[in-house]
Each structure stands twice: as C-alpha cells, then as structure tokens.
Coordinates of C-alpha atoms in Angstrom, one line a residue:
X1 CA 25.5 71.2 58.5
X2 CA 28.1 71.2 56.0
X3 CA 30.2 68.0 55.2
X4 CA 33.5 69.4 56.8
X5 CA 32.0 70.0 59.8
X6 CA 30.1 66.4 60.3
X7 CA 31.9 64.2 62.6
X8 CA 34.3 61.5 60.9
X9 CA 32.9 63.2 57.8
X10 CA 29.5 60.7 58.3
X11 CA 31.2 57.8 58.7
X12 CA 29.3 56.6 61.5
X13 CA 26.2 57.5 60.2
X14 CA 26.0 54.2 58.1
X15 CA 26.6 50.7 58.5
X16 CA 30.5 50.2 58.2
X17 CA 31.9 48.9 54.6
X18 CA 35.5 47.1 55.5
X19 CA 38.3 45.5 52.9
X20 CA 41.1 44.0 55.1
X21 CA 44.4 42.3 53.2
X22 CA 47.1 40.1 54.5
X23 CA 46.4 37.7 57.6
X24 CA 42.7 37.0 58.3
X25 CA 42.7 37.4 62.0
X26 CA 41.1 41.0 61.5
X27 CA 38.5 40.2 59.1
X28 CA 37.5 37.1 61.3
X29 CA 37.0 39.5 64.1
X30 CA 34.9 41.7 62.1
X31 CA 32.6 38.9 60.9
X32 CA 32.1 37.8 64.5
X33 CA 30.7 41.3 64.9
X34 CA 28.4 40.5 62.0
X35 CA 30.3 43.3 59.9
X36 CA 30.7 42.7 56.2
X37 CA 34.1 42.0 55.0
X38 CA 35.7 42.1 51.9
X39 CA 39.0 40.2 52.0
X40 CA 41.7 40.7 49.9
X41 CA 43.7 37.5 49.3
X42 CA 47.3 38.3 49.6
X43 CA 50.5 36.1 49.8
X44 CA 53.9 36.6 49.3
X45 CA 55.6 35.7 46.1
X46 CA 56.9 32.0 46.0
X47 CA 59.8 31.4 48.3
X48 CA 63.2 32.2 47.1
X49 CA 61.9 33.9 43.8
X50 CA 61.9 37.6 45.3
X51 CA 65.2 39.1 43.9
X52 CA 64.3 37.6 40.6
X53 CA 61.4 38.7 40.5
X54 CA 62.0 41.8 41.0
X55 CA 64.2 42.4 38.4
X56 CA 62.0 41.0 35.8
X57 CA 59.1 43.1 36.8
X58 CA 61.5 45.8 36.2
X59 CA 62.5 44.7 32.4
X60 CA 61.2 47.6 30.5
X61 CA 60.9 45.1 27.7
X62 CA 58.5 42.6 29.7
X63 CA 54.5 45.2 29.1
X64 CA 55.1 45.5 25.5
X65 CA 56.4 42.0 25.1
X66 CA 53.5 40.7 26.8
X67 CA 50.7 43.0 25.0
X68 CA 52.4 41.6 21.5
X69 CA 52.5 38.1 22.6
X70 CA 49.0 38.4 23.6
X71 CA 48.0 40.0 20.4
X72 CA 49.5 37.4 18.5
X73 CA 48.0 34.6 20.4
X74 CA 44.4 35.8 19.7
X75 CA 45.0 36.9 16.2
X76 CA 46.2 33.2 15.3
X77 CA 44.0 31.5 12.7
X78 CA 43.7 27.6 13.0
X79 CA 42.2 26.2 9.8
X80 CA 41.9 22.4 8.8
X81 CA 43.8 21.9 5.6
X82 CA 44.5 18.2 5.4
X83 CA 44.7 14.9 6.9
X84 CA 48.0 12.7 6.0
X85 CA 50.4 10.4 7.6
X86 CA 52.7 11.6 10.2
X87 CA 55.7 10.7 7.9
X88 CA 54.8 13.4 5.4
X89 CA 54.1 15.6 7.4
X90 CA 56.5 15.4 10.0
X91 CA 59.3 13.8 8.4
X92 CA 59.1 11.0 10.6
X93 CA 61.5 8.0 9.6
X94 CA 60.9 4.3 10.5
X95 CA 62.0 3.7 14.4
X96 CA 61.1 7.5 15.0
X97 CA 58.4 8.1 17.5
X98 CA 57.1 11.5 19.2
X99 CA 55.8 11.7 22.1
X100 CA 54.1 14.4 24.8
X101 CA 55.8 16.5 27.3
X102 CA 59.1 17.3 27.6
X103 CA 62.4 15.1 26.5
X104 CA 62.1 12.0 28.4
X105 CA 64.7 9.0 27.9
X106 CA 63.2 5.0 28.6
X107 CA 64.5 4.7 31.9
X108 CA 62.7 7.2 33.2
X109 CA 59.4 6.7 31.6
X110 CA 56.5 6.2 33.1
X111 CA 53.9 3.0 32.5
X112 CA 51.6 4.5 30.6
X113 CA 54.2 6.5 28.2
X114 CA 56.1 3.0 28.4
X115 CA 52.7 1.0 27.1
X116 CA 52.2 3.7 24.3
X117 CA 55.5 3.0 23.1
X118 CA 55.3 -0.5 22.9
X119 CA 52.3 -0.4 21.3
X120 CA 53.4 2.0 19.0
X121 CA 56.7 -0.4 18.1
X122 CA 54.1 -3.2 17.4
X123 CA 51.9 -1.3 15.3
X124 CA 55.0 -0.4 12.8
X125 CA 55.6 -4.0 12.4
X126 CA 58.9 -3.3 14.6
X127 CA 58.6 -6.1 17.1
X128 CA 56.8 -9.0 17.2
X129 CA 55.9 -9.4 20.3
X130 CA 55.7 -6.7 23.6
X131 CA 58.4 -8.3 25.4
X132 CA 60.4 -8.1 22.4
X133 CA 59.4 -4.1 21.8
X134 CA 60.3 -3.3 25.3
X135 CA 63.8 -5.1 25.3
X136 CA 65.0 -2.9 21.9
X137 CA 62.9 0.2 23.3
X138 CA 65.3 -0.2 26.2
X139 CA 68.3 -1.1 24.0
X140 CA 67.7 2.8 22.9
X141 CA 67.3 1.2 19.1
X142 CA 64.8 3.6 18.8
X143 CA 64.4 7.5 18.3
X144 CA 62.4 9.5 20.8
X145 CA 61.7 13.3 20.4
X146 CA 58.6 15.5 22.0
X147 CA 56.0 16.1 19.8
X148 CA 56.8 20.0 20.6
X149 CA 59.8 19.8 18.8
X150 CA 58.0 19.6 15.5
X151 CA 55.2 21.3 16.1
X152 CA 52.8 18.8 16.8
X153 CA 51.0 17.7 19.9
X154 CA 49.7 14.6 21.4
X155 CA 46.9 13.9 23.6
X156 CA 48.0 11.8 26.9
X157 CA 51.0 9.8 26.0
X158 CA 51.1 11.5 22.5
X159 CA 53.1 8.8 21.2
X160 CA 53.1 9.7 17.3
X161 CA 54.8 6.7 14.4
X162 CA 55.1 7.3 11.0
X163 CA 52.5 5.2 9.7
X164 CA 49.8 6.8 11.6
X165 CA 47.7 10.1 10.2
X166 CA 47.6 13.5 11.5
X167 CA 45.3 16.4 10.9
X168 CA 47.1 19.2 9.4
X169 CA 46.0 22.9 10.2
X170 CA 47.7 26.2 9.4
X171 CA 47.7 29.7 11.0
X172 CA 48.2 31.8 7.6
X173 CA 48.6 34.7 9.6
X174 CA 51.9 33.9 11.1
X175 CA 52.8 31.2 8.5
X176 CA 53.1 28.5 11.3
X177 CA 51.6 24.5 10.8
X178 CA 50.6 22.2 13.6
X179 CA 49.7 18.5 13.5
X180 CA 48.1 15.8 16.1
X181 CA 47.1 12.1 15.5
X182 CA 43.5 11.0 14.9
X183 CA 41.5 10.4 17.9
X184 CA 41.2 6.9 19.3
X185 CA 38.2 7.3 21.6
X186 CA 38.3 6.5 25.4
X187 CA 39.1 3.6 27.5
X188 CA 41.8 0.8 26.1
X189 CA 43.6 3.1 23.5
X190 CA 47.3 3.7 22.9
X191 CA 47.5 7.2 24.2
X192 CA 46.5 6.1 27.7
X193 CA 49.3 3.4 27.5
X194 CA 47.2 0.3 26.4
X195 CA 48.6 -2.3 23.8
X196 CA 46.9 -5.2 23.3
X197 CA 45.6 -7.0 20.1
X198 CA 42.4 -4.8 20.1
X199 CA 44.7 -1.1 20.4
X200 CA 46.5 -2.3 17.3
X201 CA 43.7 -3.5 15.5
X202 CA 42.1 -0.5 15.8
X203 CA 45.1 1.5 14.6
X204 CA 45.5 -0.4 11.7
X205 CA 41.8 0.4 10.6
X206 CA 42.5 4.0 11.3
X207 CA 45.6 4.2 9.3
X208 CA 43.6 2.0 6.4
X209 CA 40.2 3.0 6.6
X210 CA 39.4 6.3 8.7
X211 CA 42.8 8.6 7.6
X212 CA 42.2 8.0 4.0
X213 CA 38.5 9.1 4.2
X214 CA 38.8 12.0 6.5
X215 CA 41.8 13.1 3.8
X216 CA 39.1 12.8 1.2
X217 CA 36.3 14.7 3.0
X218 CA 38.4 17.6 3.9
X219 CA 40.0 18.2 0.4
X220 CA 36.2 17.8 -1.3
X221 CA 34.7 20.3 1.4
X222 CA 37.4 22.4 2.1
X223 CA 39.7 24.1 4.6
X224 CA 37.7 24.0 7.8
X225 CA 37.5 27.1 10.9
X226 CA 38.8 24.9 13.9
X227 CA 39.3 28.7 15.8
X228 CA 35.5 29.5 15.1
X229 CA 34.4 26.1 16.4
X230 CA 35.6 26.3 19.6
X231 CA 34.2 30.1 19.9
X232 CA 30.9 28.2 19.1
X233 CA 31.4 25.2 21.6
X234 CA 32.3 27.5 24.2
X235 CA 28.9 28.8 24.1
X236 CA 27.6 25.4 24.0
X237 CA 28.9 23.8 27.2
X238 CA 32.0 22.7 26.2
X239 CA 35.8 24.0 27.7
X240 CA 37.5 22.3 25.0
X241 CA 40.0 19.7 26.8
X242 CA 37.9 17.1 28.5
X243 CA 34.4 18.1 27.3
X244 CA 34.1 18.3 23.8
X245 CA 30.5 17.6 22.8
X246 CA 29.5 20.0 20.8
X247 CA 32.8 20.5 18.8
X248 CA 32.5 17.1 17.8
X249 CA 28.9 17.1 16.4
X250 CA 30.4 20.5 14.6
X251 CA 33.4 19.1 13.1
X252 CA 31.4 16.0 12.3
X253 CA 28.6 18.1 10.6
X254 CA 31.3 19.8 8.7
X255 CA 33.0 16.4 7.6
X256 CA 29.8 14.5 6.9
X257 CA 29.2 15.0 3.3
X258 CA 32.8 14.7 2.2
X259 CA 33.0 11.3 4.3
X260 CA 29.6 10.0 2.4
X261 CA 31.2 10.6 -1.2
X262 CA 34.6 9.3 -0.3
X263 CA 35.8 6.6 -2.4
X264 CA 35.6 3.7 -0.2
X265 CA 32.8 0.9 0.7
X266 CA 29.6 2.0 1.9
X267 CA 30.8 -0.4 4.8
X268 CA 34.1 1.5 5.6
X269 CA 32.1 4.7 5.0
X270 CA 29.6 3.7 7.7
X271 CA 32.2 2.6 9.8
X272 CA 34.2 5.6 9.8
X273 CA 30.7 8.1 10.3
X274 CA 29.8 5.8 13.0
X275 CA 33.1 5.8 15.1
X276 CA 33.7 9.5 14.7
X277 CA 30.1 10.4 15.7
X278 CA 30.4 8.0 18.6
X279 CA 33.6 9.5 20.0
X280 CA 32.8 12.2 22.1
X281 CA 36.4 13.5 22.2
X282 CA 36.5 13.3 18.2
X283 CA 37.3 17.1 18.3
X284 CA 39.6 17.3 21.1
X285 CA 42.9 16.1 18.6
X286 CA 41.8 19.3 16.6
X287 CA 41.3 21.8 19.5
X288 CA 44.9 20.9 20.8
X289 CA 46.9 22.0 17.7
X290 CA 44.8 25.4 17.3
X291 CA 45.7 26.4 20.5
X292 CA 48.9 25.2 19.4
X293 CA 48.9 27.3 16.5
X294 CA 47.9 30.5 18.8
X295 CA 50.8 29.8 21.4
X296 CA 53.6 29.2 18.3
X297 CA 52.7 32.9 17.1
X298 CA 53.9 34.4 20.7
X299 CA 57.2 32.6 20.7
X300 CA 60.4 34.3 20.8
X301 CA 59.6 37.5 21.8
X302 CA 62.4 39.1 24.0
X303 CA 61.1 40.1 27.4
X304 CA 58.2 38.6 27.3
X305 CA 57.0 36.5 30.2
X306 CA 54.0 34.7 28.5
X307 CA 54.3 30.9 28.8
X308 CA 53.8 29.3 25.1
X309 CA 54.2 25.6 26.3
X310 CA 52.5 23.4 28.9
X311 CA 53.1 19.7 28.6
X312 CA 53.9 16.5 30.7
X313 CA 55.4 13.3 29.6
X314 CA 54.1 11.2 33.1
X315 CA 57.2 11.8 34.9
X316 CA 58.0 15.8 33.9
X317 CA 55.5 18.4 33.7
X318 CA 57.6 21.2 31.5
X319 CA 56.8 24.9 30.3
X320 CA 58.3 26.9 28.0
X321 CA 58.1 30.8 28.1
X322 CA 58.1 33.3 24.9
X323 CA 61.1 35.4 26.2
X324 CA 63.4 31.9 26.4
X325 CA 62.7 30.1 23.2
X326 CA 62.8 26.4 23.3
X327 CA 64.1 26.2 27.0
X328 CA 62.6 23.9 29.0
X329 CA 61.3 24.4 32.8
X330 CA 60.4 21.3 34.4
X331 CA 59.2 19.5 37.8
X332 CA 58.0 16.4 39.0
X333 CA 54.4 15.6 37.4
X334 CA 51.8 16.1 39.9
X335 CA 48.4 13.2 40.2
X336 CA 45.2 14.4 39.1
X337 CA 42.7 14.3 41.9
X338 CA 38.9 13.6 40.2
X339 CA 36.5 10.3 39.3
X340 CA 37.6 7.0 38.7
X341 CA 36.0 4.7 36.4
X342 CA 35.0 1.1 37.8
X343 CA 36.8 0.0 40.4
X344 CA 40.0 1.8 39.7
X345 CA 40.8 4.3 42.5
X346 CA 44.0 6.9 43.4
X347 CA 46.6 4.1 43.7
X348 CA 45.6 3.2 40.1
X349 CA 46.2 6.8 38.5
X350 CA 49.8 7.7 37.2
X351 CA 50.9 11.2 37.4
X352 CA 49.8 13.7 34.9
X353 CA 50.7 13.2 31.3
X354 CA 49.8 15.1 27.9
X355 CA 50.0 17.9 25.3
X356 CA 46.8 18.3 26.1
X357 CA 47.6 21.1 28.7
X358 CA 48.2 23.2 25.6
X359 CA 44.8 24.1 25.7
X360 CA 44.9 25.8 28.9
X361 CA 48.1 27.7 27.6
X362 CA 45.8 28.6 24.9
X363 CA 42.9 29.8 27.1
X364 CA 40.1 27.2 27.0
X365 CA 40.1 24.2 29.0
X366 CA 40.4 24.4 32.7
X367 CA 40.6 28.6 32.0
X368 CA 36.8 27.8 30.3
X369 CA 35.7 25.4 32.8
X370 CA 32.7 28.4 33.6
X371 CA 31.3 28.0 30.1
X372 CA 30.7 24.2 30.8
X373 CA 29.9 23.8 34.7
X374 CA 28.6 20.3 33.7
X375 CA 32.4 19.1 33.4
X376 CA 32.2 18.6 37.0
X377 CA 30.4 15.4 36.4
X378 CA 33.6 14.2 34.8
X379 CA 36.5 15.6 36.3
X380 CA 35.2 16.2 40.0
X381 CA 34.0 19.6 41.9
X382 CA 31.3 21.4 41.6
X383 CA 29.8 24.4 39.6
X384 CA 30.8 26.9 42.3
X385 CA 34.3 25.3 41.8
X386 CA 34.1 25.4 37.5
X387 CA 33.1 29.2 38.1
X388 CA 35.4 30.3 40.7
X389 CA 38.8 28.2 38.4
X390 CA 37.5 30.7 35.5
X391 CA 37.7 33.5 37.5
X392 CA 41.1 32.7 39.3
X393 CA 42.7 32.2 36.0
X394 CA 42.2 36.3 35.4
X395 CA 44.8 36.8 37.8
X396 CA 47.6 35.1 36.3
X397 CA 46.9 35.9 32.7
X398 CA 47.9 38.7 30.1
X399 CA 44.5 39.2 28.9
X400 CA 40.5 38.5 27.7
X401 CA 40.2 36.5 24.7
X402 CA 38.2 38.4 22.2
X403 CA 36.9 35.5 20.4
X404 CA 36.7 32.8 23.0
X405 CA 33.8 33.9 25.2
X406 CA 31.8 32.6 28.7
X407 CA 28.9 33.5 28.7
X408 CA 28.0 32.9 32.0
X409 CA 30.1 35.3 32.9
X410 CA 28.6 37.9 30.5
X411 CA 30.3 36.9 27.5
X412 CA 33.8 37.7 29.0
X413 CA 36.8 36.8 27.1
X414 CA 38.4 33.5 28.9
X415 CA 42.0 34.0 30.9
X416 CA 44.6 34.3 28.1
X417 CA 48.1 34.3 28.0
X418 CA 49.7 32.7 31.1
X419 CA 52.2 35.5 32.8
X420 CA 55.0 33.8 34.8
X421 CA 55.5 36.6 36.8
X422 CA 51.8 36.2 37.7
X423 CA 51.8 33.1 38.5
X424 CA 55.2 33.7 41.1
X425 CA 53.7 36.8 42.9
X426 CA 50.7 35.2 43.4
X427 CA 51.5 31.8 44.1
X428 CA 48.4 30.8 41.9
X429 CA 49.2 27.6 39.3
X430 CA 47.3 27.3 36.1
X431 CA 44.1 25.1 36.6
X432 CA 44.2 21.9 34.2
X433 CA 41.4 19.5 33.1
X434 CA 43.0 16.1 32.2
X435 CA 41.9 12.7 31.7
X436 CA 44.0 9.7 33.9
X437 CA 45.9 6.9 32.7
X438 CA 46.6 3.9 34.8
X439 CA 49.8 3.2 36.3
X440 CA 50.5 0.0 34.9
X441 CA 51.3 0.2 31.5
X442 CA 48.9 -1.8 29.3
X443 CA 45.8 -0.6 31.3
X444 CA 44.5 2.2 30.0
X445 CA 42.6 5.1 31.2
X446 CA 41.6 5.2 34.9
X447 CA 39.7 8.5 35.0
X448 CA 39.6 12.3 34.7
X449 CA 40.3 14.8 37.3
X450 CA 41.9 18.1 37.8
X451 CA 45.8 19.0 38.5
X452 CA 47.9 21.9 38.6
X453 CA 51.6 22.3 37.3
X454 CA 54.6 21.9 40.1
X455 CA 55.6 25.4 40.9
X456 CA 58.8 24.6 40.5
X457 CA 58.6 25.1 37.1
X458 CA 57.7 28.8 37.3
X459 CA 60.2 29.2 39.8
X460 CA 63.0 27.9 37.4
X461 CA 61.4 30.0 34.6
X462 CA 61.7 33.6 36.4
X463 CA 65.4 32.7 37.3
X464 CA 66.1 32.1 33.8
X465 CA 64.5 35.1 32.9
X466 CA 66.1 37.4 35.3
X467 CA 69.3 35.7 33.9
X468 CA 69.1 36.8 31.0
X469 CA 67.7 40.4 31.9

C-alpha cells in the first residue's frame, strides 16, 4: 500500500505525538488521557508594549546592530594591569563618593546605602561621628555619583571614596578600562551598609597594607588575564557572582609569588595572604569589571536593543541599552528571596542593591547557574532550578558566549547579550544571584538569594527605543 493510499497517511498507525500552544486546557485534557504532550509556553508581550515592540522589531538596523553588540561583548579582553588609589584611577576628589546603581539623592537612599556612605565619610576623616557624617550627607555637602558614570563598578552599596584602592582592568581590543574596589569579605562590611569601628579599621588596613602589596604583586608578575580565569572557574563549579571559590583560588595563585616578595614586613605579607585566601569572594571584584569591559564594548550602537548595564542602588533598579547610550530606565528594586544568616528573616532584607548584576549582563552569574549547581545552597532553590535558569536565559539573549561555557550543558556557551525586545516579547525577566543587605543602616549582610529586575525598566526602554526609531 502506497503512502498516499494509507488512511490519514498512517497517522493512526502509531502513538500520537502532540504539541500545543496557548492556553493549557487542551494540553491538560490530553495528559488526562495519557497522551504525551509537548507544551509550548507562550504569552502576549508585556502589557502596553505591543505598538512599541512592533516598531522596534521592524527596525532594519536591529539585527545587524545586535550582532555587532554581541560580537564586541564576546571579543572584549579583561586584563588586570594594576592596583591603585581611586583618586588616581578615577580622578576622585575629596568629598566625592561613587555608589552603585542609577543616580540617587540622599533622601531617597536605602538603609545600607546610607550606612555605606556614612562609613565612607568616616573613613575619609570628613566627620568624627556617624551622626555628624549623616548630618553632612543630608545637607548635601558631598557629591554622589554612580560608579558606572566613570566606567567603574561597585558591589552592593558600591561606595568608593578617594582613599580606597581599586583594581584596574583593561580591554586592549576596544581601548577601554574599568575599575572596582577591593573586596572586604562577608558579614559586617561597608558594602553591606555596616560602618562600625571594625569596618573602618579594616578599610584603613586595606589602604595601608593590602592595596600596596597587591599593587606590587600585579606589577611584578605582569598583567593577569581575568577573562581566562572566568572561563576556567565556570568549569570548576563557580558562576561568577555569588560563587567565586575556584576563581578566588586561581587569582591568589597568580598573585602569590608577587605578594610574598613585596616590599613589606613579613607580618603584613602574611596578613595580606591570609585575608585574601580566606575570602571566598576575593575574585568577585575582578569578575565585575571584566564584565563591565565586555558591556562597555557594546555601548553606543545605533539600533541595538542589547542591555549594557543592569544596576541597583537599593531603591531603584536601572538598565541602560546600547542604542540609547547613557540614558537610564528605572523601576523600584525588588527584594531578593533566598536564604538568611542566623536569626535574620525576610523582614530584615533591603530591596536589591549593587552593580554586581553586571555579571549577569555579561553572561555569567545567574545566567550561568547551570555551571554551579552548588550555588543553590547559598541562594536557595534546587539543582533543577539552576539548570532551568540558564536554559531559560537563552530565550532572552542574543547568542552563546564562545569562551564562557557550561560543562553540564555539553559545553554550551553561556547566554549573553540581553535583548530588550526578547524580554518584552516573552515576559521573561533576567535571573540575578545576589547578596542581601540589612534594611537598617549599619546591619551588614543578612543573607543571599535570587531576584529579577522590575519589568518597568524594560517597558520604559522599549518605549524610548521606539520613539528614537
């Protein structure tokens, strides 16, 4: 019997294979009859974006612009070249403080942001007491500016003051530089809004001892390829945001020969090595500027809808997009959900804060959770969630990173280059792994968890892109 003469072309001679789209009623009915179903998840675009989305999707420049943005992001280098005072690297003058996230005024600052700024004022010797520091900040006596406005990034509160030392990274492919402060460790630290005497004393030690020793180490060993370390750590169980164990040890291996021969007392060298080795987030402050260099390379491409910044200041969440330059699109920061330290609970957590979402913007962090299933012990969720998170992010990104790869997914490249049009069209928001700061100034870290941006950032961005098309 020929294929043409068989009833329904043989459709009824084998078990049916069914795919459905839209409402789940049909799929549920088939499952009730033991019929295997492949269900396609679909939903309308974010409410109110239909016209803007159609206009942007129809822009003849978009596909090529996004291809170029992705190409630049994944080609960007990230080499640690020096460790220097922020005053030298960033041109910070006394009384100027950088902070994480989009622009922010003191009266809208969250508890941890206020705490970190108070601590920075005390550290710089611009006030003798926390009360005096707060009074002067409230009076507007100091200049506050986002780290991103100077090509830098700062974890959590992200406060950088002139006397602090910063890592200096360079991308010779595109001629860009980026900077980040040194990591203080976990717990009661400035970046989480703590400003007690132990916090200020540690910052002074980092300025007096750790910074100069690290500077000598980098200069003696030569430039260190940070992008290569990121690629390796993803294959060793790290995701590059909340899990940096392998990356921190690889970095210390590179720095150690120069640290132990630095011009410093044996006691200071031993303390610097001990502090660095005991800090599991030692590498985070290098992975962040490495990702910043990748996203800087993709900035300013007309017609591109690729996200180049995701950042939070504890009050607002902001994004910037390649095709719209330095314009911020903001919405209220969400509060992370996850695991808490000690007796802390959800009521103690501040809304999302920090520039560290630059890791997700660059294709690692929450986008590489499948590479680090053990991360769920720190931020919550389970192993299937970690795998699903990475797979889902492929739906809202431009491509797969050729260097950053996920072993458990057959060494598939991490999802890279968040596309505003895909976020708006699917309703899928970027997945971010993050630490949690205490809501009250001076508390410090209370936990770690998972969070997504507010959709207002993306609806505002698509409207602006449409208006400029």
